[in-house]
């Protein structure tokens, strides 16, 4: 609770209010009082909220290089009616914790005209003419996103189901090999963990009943597969 209050703190003031008449106390004469005023960021109940999203640029292979979208904001807020945008940089989002709070002590300026920016083109599934890319030097990218693991490597990856028996005895198991595409979303919530050539994916517990959706060609498509081939999805997308 103390951490949440600190994150929402915007400003503090200390004012001295002198007394009209001196008052005695065990510590001496009281000449005035100190008033501490704290200002906190709080949402307006009458105001429609912005929907907050965290863009996660997953590395992908492009022109024989390993890259990802550059200069992406840490968070974006979208107004459902006016489609106004709010962008938080990494520095601005340092004191934000949108997982448990509806406000942030730092609120950037609301922007109205973002048709020429990369984030607008990503969200509207239009050609990414305003986007920049940057090299991604690491061999492996793994990030937990909801009920999925997002992973990216240079090429396809061989994996096996990983199961650790509780006893110290050997166990005969039928672990079929799984070939993952270079860029993919993998769900391990209904299967065992995966042990791959360069990384290990633990089994995920089911966090919610909501399904993953892919936004393509101005349509929202629910996806229920355990392995989603983002590599093919990206390279087959003309945008």
PDB file of C-alpha atoms in Angstrom:
ATOM      1  CA  UNK A   1       0.000   0.000   0.000  1.00  0.00           C
ATOM      2  CA  UNK A   2       2.824   2.420   0.844  1.00  0.00           C
ATOM      3  CA  UNK A   3       4.421   1.711  -2.536  1.00  0.00           C
ATOM      4  CA  UNK A   4       1.144   2.420  -4.384  1.00  0.00           C
ATOM      5  CA  UNK A   5       0.630   5.696  -2.532  1.00  0.00           C
ATOM      6  CA  UNK A   6       4.209   6.735  -3.313  1.00  0.00           C
ATOM      7  CA  UNK A   7       3.726   5.983  -7.008  1.00  0.00           C
ATOM      8  CA  UNK A   8       0.604   8.174  -7.155  1.00  0.00           C
ATOM      9  CA  UNK A   9       2.210  11.092  -5.301  1.00  0.00           C
ATOM     10  CA  UNK A  10       2.567  14.095  -7.613  1.00  0.00           C
ATOM     11  CA  UNK A  11       3.582  16.956  -5.317  1.00  0.00           C
ATOM     12  CA  UNK A  12       3.874  17.901  -1.650  1.00  0.00           C
ATOM     13  CA  UNK A  13       3.721  21.313   0.018  1.00  0.00           C
ATOM     14  CA  UNK A  14       4.615  22.430   3.547  1.00  0.00           C
ATOM     15  CA  UNK A  15       2.957  25.628   4.784  1.00  0.00           C
ATOM     16  CA  UNK A  16       3.553  27.524   8.023  1.00  0.00           C
ATOM     17  CA  UNK A  17       0.475  29.088   9.641  1.00  0.00           C
ATOM     18  CA  UNK A  18       1.388  31.454  12.502  1.00  0.00           C
ATOM     19  CA  UNK A  19      -0.832  31.539  15.565  1.00  0.00           C
ATOM     20  CA  UNK A  20      -2.648  34.712  16.540  1.00  0.00           C
ATOM     21  CA  UNK A  21      -1.707  34.229  20.156  1.00  0.00           C
ATOM     22  CA  UNK A  22       1.161  32.268  21.610  1.00  0.00           C
ATOM     23  CA  UNK A  23       0.168  29.024  23.285  1.00  0.00           C
ATOM     24  CA  UNK A  24       2.169  27.261  25.931  1.00  0.00           C
ATOM     25  CA  UNK A  25       3.137  23.605  25.766  1.00  0.00           C
ATOM     26  CA  UNK A  26       5.478  21.269  27.604  1.00  0.00           C
ATOM     27  CA  UNK A  27       8.014  21.900  24.829  1.00  0.00           C
ATOM     28  CA  UNK A  28       7.736  25.676  24.935  1.00  0.00           C
ATOM     29  CA  UNK A  29       5.630  28.344  23.258  1.00  0.00           C
ATOM     30  CA  UNK A  30       3.716  27.372  20.096  1.00  0.00           C
ATOM     31  CA  UNK A  31       4.182  30.074  17.481  1.00  0.00           C
ATOM     32  CA  UNK A  32       2.377  28.352  14.611  1.00  0.00           C
ATOM     33  CA  UNK A  33       1.505  25.119  12.846  1.00  0.00           C
ATOM     34  CA  UNK A  34       2.983  23.250   9.893  1.00  0.00           C
ATOM     35  CA  UNK A  35       0.465  22.007   7.317  1.00  0.00           C
ATOM     36  CA  UNK A  36       1.548  19.206   4.981  1.00  0.00           C
ATOM     37  CA  UNK A  37      -0.445  18.985   1.738  1.00  0.00           C
ATOM     38  CA  UNK A  38      -0.041  16.040  -0.638  1.00  0.00           C
ATOM     39  CA  UNK A  39      -1.348  15.906  -4.202  1.00  0.00           C
ATOM     40  CA  UNK A  40      -2.101  12.538  -5.771  1.00  0.00           C
ATOM     41  CA  UNK A  41      -2.979  11.490  -9.307  1.00  0.00           C
ATOM     42  CA  UNK A  42      -6.526  10.152  -9.316  1.00  0.00           C
ATOM     43  CA  UNK A  43      -8.953   9.334 -12.082  1.00  0.00           C
ATOM     44  CA  UNK A  44     -12.216  11.204 -12.542  1.00  0.00           C
ATOM     45  CA  UNK A  45     -15.205   8.942 -12.024  1.00  0.00           C
ATOM     46  CA  UNK A  46     -17.228  10.874 -14.633  1.00  0.00           C
ATOM     47  CA  UNK A  47     -14.517  10.582 -17.262  1.00  0.00           C
ATOM     48  CA  UNK A  48     -14.351   7.681 -19.702  1.00  0.00           C
ATOM     49  CA  UNK A  49     -11.132   5.768 -19.092  1.00  0.00           C
ATOM     50  CA  UNK A  50      -8.336   5.163 -21.545  1.00  0.00           C
ATOM     51  CA  UNK A  51      -7.598   1.526 -22.318  1.00  0.00           C
ATOM     52  CA  UNK A  52      -3.949   0.868 -21.437  1.00  0.00           C
ATOM     53  CA  UNK A  53      -1.754  -1.482 -23.497  1.00  0.00           C
ATOM     54  CA  UNK A  54       1.889  -2.509 -23.285  1.00  0.00           C
ATOM     55  CA  UNK A  55       3.481  -2.824 -26.755  1.00  0.00           C
ATOM     56  CA  UNK A  56       6.031  -5.640 -26.811  1.00  0.00           C
ATOM     57  CA  UNK A  57       8.276  -5.504 -29.913  1.00  0.00           C
ATOM     58  CA  UNK A  58       9.203  -9.131 -30.591  1.00  0.00           C
ATOM     59  CA  UNK A  59      12.388  -9.554 -32.694  1.00  0.00           C
ATOM     60  CA  UNK A  60      11.946 -11.042 -36.160  1.00  0.00           C
ATOM     61  CA  UNK A  61      14.061 -11.889 -39.187  1.00  0.00           C
ATOM     62  CA  UNK A  62      14.076  -9.261 -41.921  1.00  0.00           C
ATOM     63  CA  UNK A  63      16.388  -9.073 -44.945  1.00  0.00           C
ATOM     64  CA  UNK A  64      18.714 -11.699 -43.414  1.00  0.00           C
ATOM     65  CA  UNK A  65      18.997  -9.643 -40.225  1.00  0.00           C
ATOM     66  CA  UNK A  66      17.512  -9.974 -36.760  1.00  0.00           C
ATOM     67  CA  UNK A  67      15.610  -6.774 -35.930  1.00  0.00           C
ATOM     68  CA  UNK A  68      12.675  -5.379 -33.990  1.00  0.00           C
ATOM     69  CA  UNK A  69      10.572  -2.219 -34.120  1.00  0.00           C
ATOM     70  CA  UNK A  70      12.449   0.717 -32.585  1.00  0.00           C
ATOM     71  CA  UNK A  71      11.368   3.575 -30.328  1.00  0.00           C
ATOM     72  CA  UNK A  72       8.200   1.868 -29.154  1.00  0.00           C
ATOM     73  CA  UNK A  73       6.497   3.410 -26.101  1.00  0.00           C
ATOM     74  CA  UNK A  74       6.418   1.570 -22.794  1.00  0.00           C
ATOM     75  CA  UNK A  75       2.621   1.952 -22.603  1.00  0.00           C
ATOM     76  CA  UNK A  76      -0.100   3.470 -24.738  1.00  0.00           C
ATOM     77  CA  UNK A  77      -3.559   4.609 -23.698  1.00  0.00           C
ATOM     78  CA  UNK A  78      -6.401   4.678 -26.217  1.00  0.00           C
ATOM     79  CA  UNK A  79      -9.720   6.430 -25.679  1.00  0.00           C
ATOM     80  CA  UNK A  80     -12.483   4.095 -26.919  1.00  0.00           C
ATOM     81  CA  UNK A  81     -14.615   6.837 -28.499  1.00  0.00           C
ATOM     82  CA  UNK A  82     -12.319   9.616 -29.699  1.00  0.00           C
ATOM     83  CA  UNK A  83      -9.348   7.281 -30.410  1.00  0.00           C
ATOM     84  CA  UNK A  84      -7.046   9.772 -28.762  1.00  0.00           C
ATOM     85  CA  UNK A  85      -3.649   8.454 -27.748  1.00  0.00           C
ATOM     86  CA  UNK A  86      -1.417   8.806 -24.721  1.00  0.00           C
ATOM     87  CA  UNK A  87       2.150   7.504 -24.866  1.00  0.00           C
ATOM     88  CA  UNK A  88       4.422   6.758 -21.924  1.00  0.00           C
ATOM     89  CA  UNK A  89       8.155   6.460 -22.506  1.00  0.00           C
ATOM     90  CA  UNK A  90      10.281   4.134 -20.351  1.00  0.00           C
ATOM     91  CA  UNK A  91      11.284   7.044 -18.147  1.00  0.00           C
ATOM     92  CA  UNK A  92       7.715   8.352 -17.800  1.00  0.00           C
ATOM     93  CA  UNK A  93       6.362   4.886 -16.982  1.00  0.00           C
ATOM     94  CA  UNK A  94       8.889   4.232 -14.215  1.00  0.00           C
ATOM     95  CA  UNK A  95       6.369   5.123 -11.500  1.00  0.00           C
ATOM     96  CA  UNK A  96       3.340   3.625 -13.254  1.00  0.00           C
ATOM     97  CA  UNK A  97       1.906   0.281 -12.212  1.00  0.00           C
ATOM     98  CA  UNK A  98      -1.158  -0.249 -14.381  1.00  0.00           C
ATOM     99  CA  UNK A  99      -1.565  -3.849 -13.215  1.00  0.00           C
ATOM    100  CA  UNK A 100      -2.950  -2.626  -9.884  1.00  0.00           C
ATOM    101  CA  UNK A 101      -3.568   1.123 -10.368  1.00  0.00           C
ATOM    102  CA  UNK A 102      -5.903   3.034 -12.676  1.00  0.00           C
ATOM    103  CA  UNK A 103      -3.818   6.213 -12.585  1.00  0.00           C
ATOM    104  CA  UNK A 104      -0.213   7.257 -12.961  1.00  0.00           C
ATOM    105  CA  UNK A 105       1.568  10.180 -11.355  1.00  0.00           C
ATOM    106  CA  UNK A 106       2.893  11.173 -14.789  1.00  0.00           C
ATOM    107  CA  UNK A 107       0.324  11.679 -17.555  1.00  0.00           C
ATOM    108  CA  UNK A 108       1.741  12.766 -20.930  1.00  0.00           C
ATOM    109  CA  UNK A 109      -0.091  15.138 -23.233  1.00  0.00           C
ATOM    110  CA  UNK A 110      -3.083  13.590 -25.006  1.00  0.00           C
ATOM    111  CA  UNK A 111      -2.368  13.416 -28.729  1.00  0.00           C
ATOM    112  CA  UNK A 112      -5.070  13.669 -31.352  1.00  0.00           C
ATOM    113  CA  UNK A 113      -3.324  13.315 -34.707  1.00  0.00           C
ATOM    114  CA  UNK A 114      -1.176  10.187 -34.887  1.00  0.00           C
ATOM    115  CA  UNK A 115      -1.878   9.046 -38.433  1.00  0.00           C
ATOM    116  CA  UNK A 116       1.789   9.436 -39.366  1.00  0.00           C
ATOM    117  CA  UNK A 117       3.286   7.565 -36.408  1.00  0.00           C
ATOM    118  CA  UNK A 118       4.415   3.972 -36.219  1.00  0.00           C
ATOM    119  CA  UNK A 119       2.173   2.976 -33.328  1.00  0.00           C
ATOM    120  CA  UNK A 120      -0.897   4.244 -35.196  1.00  0.00           C
ATOM    121  CA  UNK A 121       0.060   2.232 -38.282  1.00  0.00           C
ATOM    122  CA  UNK A 122       0.574  -0.906 -36.185  1.00  0.00           C
ATOM    123  CA  UNK A 123      -2.815  -0.563 -34.504  1.00  0.00           C
ATOM    124  CA  UNK A 124      -4.671   0.178 -37.738  1.00  0.00           C
ATOM    125  CA  UNK A 125      -2.894  -2.560 -39.741  1.00  0.00           C
ATOM    126  CA  UNK A 126      -1.683  -0.135 -42.409  1.00  0.00           C
ATOM    127  CA  UNK A 127       1.715  -0.112 -44.189  1.00  0.00           C
ATOM    128  CA  UNK A 128       4.478   0.631 -41.672  1.00  0.00           C
ATOM    129  CA  UNK A 129       5.999   3.561 -43.539  1.00  0.00           C
ATOM    130  CA  UNK A 130       6.631   5.554 -40.350  1.00  0.00           C
ATOM    131  CA  UNK A 131       8.263   2.701 -38.420  1.00  0.00           C
ATOM    132  CA  UNK A 132      11.952   2.236 -37.787  1.00  0.00           C
ATOM    133  CA  UNK A 133      13.770  -0.973 -36.966  1.00  0.00           C
ATOM    134  CA  UNK A 134      16.833  -1.618 -34.845  1.00  0.00           C
ATOM    135  CA  UNK A 135      19.210  -4.606 -34.670  1.00  0.00           C
ATOM    136  CA  UNK A 136      18.556  -7.190 -31.982  1.00  0.00           C
ATOM    137  CA  UNK A 137      21.868  -8.882 -31.090  1.00  0.00           C
ATOM    138  CA  UNK A 138      20.719 -11.552 -28.609  1.00  0.00           C
ATOM    139  CA  UNK A 139      20.328 -15.112 -29.876  1.00  0.00           C
ATOM    140  CA  UNK A 140      17.138 -15.775 -27.926  1.00  0.00           C
ATOM    141  CA  UNK A 141      14.165 -13.615 -26.964  1.00  0.00           C
ATOM    142  CA  UNK A 142      11.637 -15.069 -24.498  1.00  0.00           C
ATOM    143  CA  UNK A 143       8.870 -13.114 -22.799  1.00  0.00           C
ATOM    144  CA  UNK A 144       5.764 -14.228 -20.920  1.00  0.00           C
ATOM    145  CA  UNK A 145       2.614 -12.632 -22.352  1.00  0.00           C
ATOM    146  CA  UNK A 146      -0.547 -13.687 -20.551  1.00  0.00           C
ATOM    147  CA  UNK A 147      -1.045 -17.427 -21.028  1.00  0.00           C
ATOM    148  CA  UNK A 148       1.624 -17.600 -23.755  1.00  0.00           C
ATOM    149  CA  UNK A 149       5.383 -17.501 -24.137  1.00  0.00           C
ATOM    150  CA  UNK A 150       6.639 -15.179 -26.871  1.00  0.00           C
ATOM    151  CA  UNK A 151       9.905 -16.480 -28.323  1.00  0.00           C
ATOM    152  CA  UNK A 152      12.197 -15.505 -31.146  1.00  0.00           C
ATOM    153  CA  UNK A 153      15.410 -17.058 -32.481  1.00  0.00           C
ATOM    154  CA  UNK A 154      17.433 -16.919 -35.680  1.00  0.00           C
ATOM    155  CA  UNK A 155      15.974 -20.133 -37.085  1.00  0.00           C
ATOM    156  CA  UNK A 156      13.687 -23.028 -36.237  1.00  0.00           C
ATOM    157  CA  UNK A 157      14.219 -24.625 -32.829  1.00  0.00           C
ATOM    158  CA  UNK A 158      13.945 -28.250 -31.754  1.00  0.00           C
ATOM    159  CA  UNK A 159      12.143 -28.866 -28.456  1.00  0.00           C
ATOM    160  CA  UNK A 160      10.938 -31.803 -26.371  1.00  0.00           C
ATOM    161  CA  UNK A 161       8.338 -32.068 -23.662  1.00  0.00           C
ATOM    162  CA  UNK A 162      10.107 -31.855 -20.316  1.00  0.00           C
ATOM    163  CA  UNK A 163       8.869 -33.817 -17.319  1.00  0.00           C
ATOM    164  CA  UNK A 164      10.747 -34.271 -14.058  1.00  0.00           C
ATOM    165  CA  UNK A 165       9.545 -37.350 -12.145  1.00  0.00           C
ATOM    166  CA  UNK A 166       9.339 -36.921  -8.397  1.00  0.00           C
ATOM    167  CA  UNK A 167      11.199 -40.147  -7.651  1.00  0.00           C
ATOM    168  CA  UNK A 168      14.897 -40.832  -8.230  1.00  0.00           C
ATOM    169  CA  UNK A 169      14.113 -43.809 -10.471  1.00  0.00           C
ATOM    170  CA  UNK A 170      14.388 -43.746 -14.224  1.00  0.00           C
ATOM    171  CA  UNK A 171      11.197 -43.547 -16.262  1.00  0.00           C
ATOM    172  CA  UNK A 172      10.534 -44.531 -19.866  1.00  0.00           C
ATOM    173  CA  UNK A 173       8.808 -41.647 -21.620  1.00  0.00           C
ATOM    174  CA  UNK A 174       7.599 -40.926 -25.131  1.00  0.00           C
ATOM    175  CA  UNK A 175       8.686 -37.334 -25.718  1.00  0.00           C
ATOM    176  CA  UNK A 176       7.998 -36.378 -29.311  1.00  0.00           C
ATOM    177  CA  UNK A 177      10.152 -33.662 -30.847  1.00  0.00           C
ATOM    178  CA  UNK A 178       8.495 -30.324 -31.574  1.00  0.00           C
ATOM    179  CA  UNK A 179       9.846 -27.885 -34.151  1.00  0.00           C
ATOM    180  CA  UNK A 180       9.142 -24.254 -33.328  1.00  0.00           C
ATOM    181  CA  UNK A 181       9.255 -21.521 -36.001  1.00  0.00           C
ATOM    182  CA  UNK A 182      11.785 -18.675 -35.599  1.00  0.00           C
ATOM    183  CA  UNK A 183       9.137 -16.386 -34.090  1.00  0.00           C
ATOM    184  CA  UNK A 184       6.149 -17.800 -32.256  1.00  0.00           C
ATOM    185  CA  UNK A 185       3.714 -17.674 -29.376  1.00  0.00           C
ATOM    186  CA  UNK A 186       3.633 -20.924 -27.393  1.00  0.00           C
ATOM    187  CA  UNK A 187       1.104 -22.024 -24.810  1.00  0.00           C
ATOM    188  CA  UNK A 188       2.291 -24.566 -22.235  1.00  0.00           C
ATOM    189  CA  UNK A 189      -0.755 -24.291 -19.973  1.00  0.00           C
ATOM    190  CA  UNK A 190      -2.311 -27.554 -21.233  1.00  0.00           C
ATOM    191  CA  UNK A 191       0.899 -29.492 -21.778  1.00  0.00           C
ATOM    192  CA  UNK A 192       4.223 -30.128 -20.100  1.00  0.00           C
ATOM    193  CA  UNK A 193       7.134 -27.738 -20.110  1.00  0.00           C
ATOM    194  CA  UNK A 194       9.317 -27.518 -23.210  1.00  0.00           C
ATOM    195  CA  UNK A 195      13.073 -28.062 -23.211  1.00  0.00           C
ATOM    196  CA  UNK A 196      14.585 -26.514 -26.340  1.00  0.00           C
ATOM    197  CA  UNK A 197      18.071 -26.205 -27.803  1.00  0.00           C
ATOM    198  CA  UNK A 198      18.763 -22.764 -26.323  1.00  0.00           C
ATOM    199  CA  UNK A 199      16.046 -22.221 -23.717  1.00  0.00           C
ATOM    200  CA  UNK A 200      13.502 -23.854 -21.404  1.00  0.00           C
ATOM    201  CA  UNK A 201       9.822 -22.918 -21.204  1.00  0.00           C
ATOM    202  CA  UNK A 202       8.108 -23.847 -17.912  1.00  0.00           C
ATOM    203  CA  UNK A 203       4.507 -24.920 -17.913  1.00  0.00           C
ATOM    204  CA  UNK A 204       2.149 -21.986 -17.386  1.00  0.00           C
ATOM    205  CA  UNK A 205      -0.796 -22.082 -15.040  1.00  0.00           C
ATOM    206  CA  UNK A 206      -4.108 -20.901 -16.464  1.00  0.00           C
ATOM    207  CA  UNK A 207      -4.506 -17.256 -15.491  1.00  0.00           C
ATOM    208  CA  UNK A 208      -7.698 -16.337 -17.322  1.00  0.00           C
ATOM    209  CA  UNK A 209     -10.335 -17.721 -19.648  1.00  0.00           C
ATOM    210  CA  UNK A 210      -9.816 -14.984 -22.229  1.00  0.00           C
ATOM    211  CA  UNK A 211      -8.494 -16.045 -25.614  1.00  0.00           C
ATOM    212  CA  UNK A 212      -5.683 -14.565 -27.627  1.00  0.00           C
ATOM    213  CA  UNK A 213      -6.758 -12.556 -30.675  1.00  0.00           C
ATOM    214  CA  UNK A 214      -4.820 -11.517 -33.773  1.00  0.00           C
ATOM    215  CA  UNK A 215      -5.667  -8.252 -35.500  1.00  0.00           C
ATOM    216  CA  UNK A 216      -5.193  -8.560 -39.256  1.00  0.00           C
ATOM    217  CA  UNK A 217      -6.815  -6.886 -42.269  1.00  0.00           C
ATOM    218  CA  UNK A 218      -9.028  -4.813 -39.954  1.00  0.00           C
ATOM    219  CA  UNK A 219     -10.550  -7.960 -38.427  1.00  0.00           C
ATOM    220  CA  UNK A 220     -10.107  -9.562 -35.006  1.00  0.00           C
ATOM    221  CA  UNK A 221      -9.492 -13.298 -35.165  1.00  0.00           C
ATOM    222  CA  UNK A 222      -9.577 -15.416 -31.970  1.00  0.00           C
ATOM    223  CA  UNK A 223      -6.747 -17.952 -31.797  1.00  0.00           C
ATOM    224  CA  UNK A 224      -6.783 -21.138 -29.743  1.00  0.00           C
ATOM    225  CA  UNK A 225      -3.709 -22.993 -31.036  1.00  0.00           C
ATOM    226  CA  UNK A 226      -0.899 -23.984 -28.708  1.00  0.00           C
ATOM    227  CA  UNK A 227       1.755 -22.799 -31.206  1.00  0.00           C
ATOM    228  CA  UNK A 228       1.122 -19.634 -33.234  1.00  0.00           C
ATOM    229  CA  UNK A 229       3.548 -19.170 -36.124  1.00  0.00           C
ATOM    230  CA  UNK A 230       4.320 -15.441 -36.024  1.00  0.00           C
ATOM    231  CA  UNK A 231       7.165 -15.931 -38.503  1.00  0.00           C
ATOM    232  CA  UNK A 232       4.756 -16.890 -41.290  1.00  0.00           C
ATOM    233  CA  UNK A 233       2.233 -14.327 -40.097  1.00  0.00           C
ATOM    234  CA  UNK A 234       4.782 -11.511 -40.439  1.00  0.00           C
ATOM    235  CA  UNK A 235       6.239 -12.597 -43.764  1.00  0.00           C
ATOM    236  CA  UNK A 236       2.820 -13.164 -45.340  1.00  0.00           C
ATOM    237  CA  UNK A 237       1.621  -9.724 -44.276  1.00  0.00           C
ATOM    238  CA  UNK A 238       2.124  -7.166 -47.033  1.00  0.00           C
ATOM    239  CA  UNK A 239       2.115  -4.281 -44.529  1.00  0.00           C
TER     240      UNK A 239
END
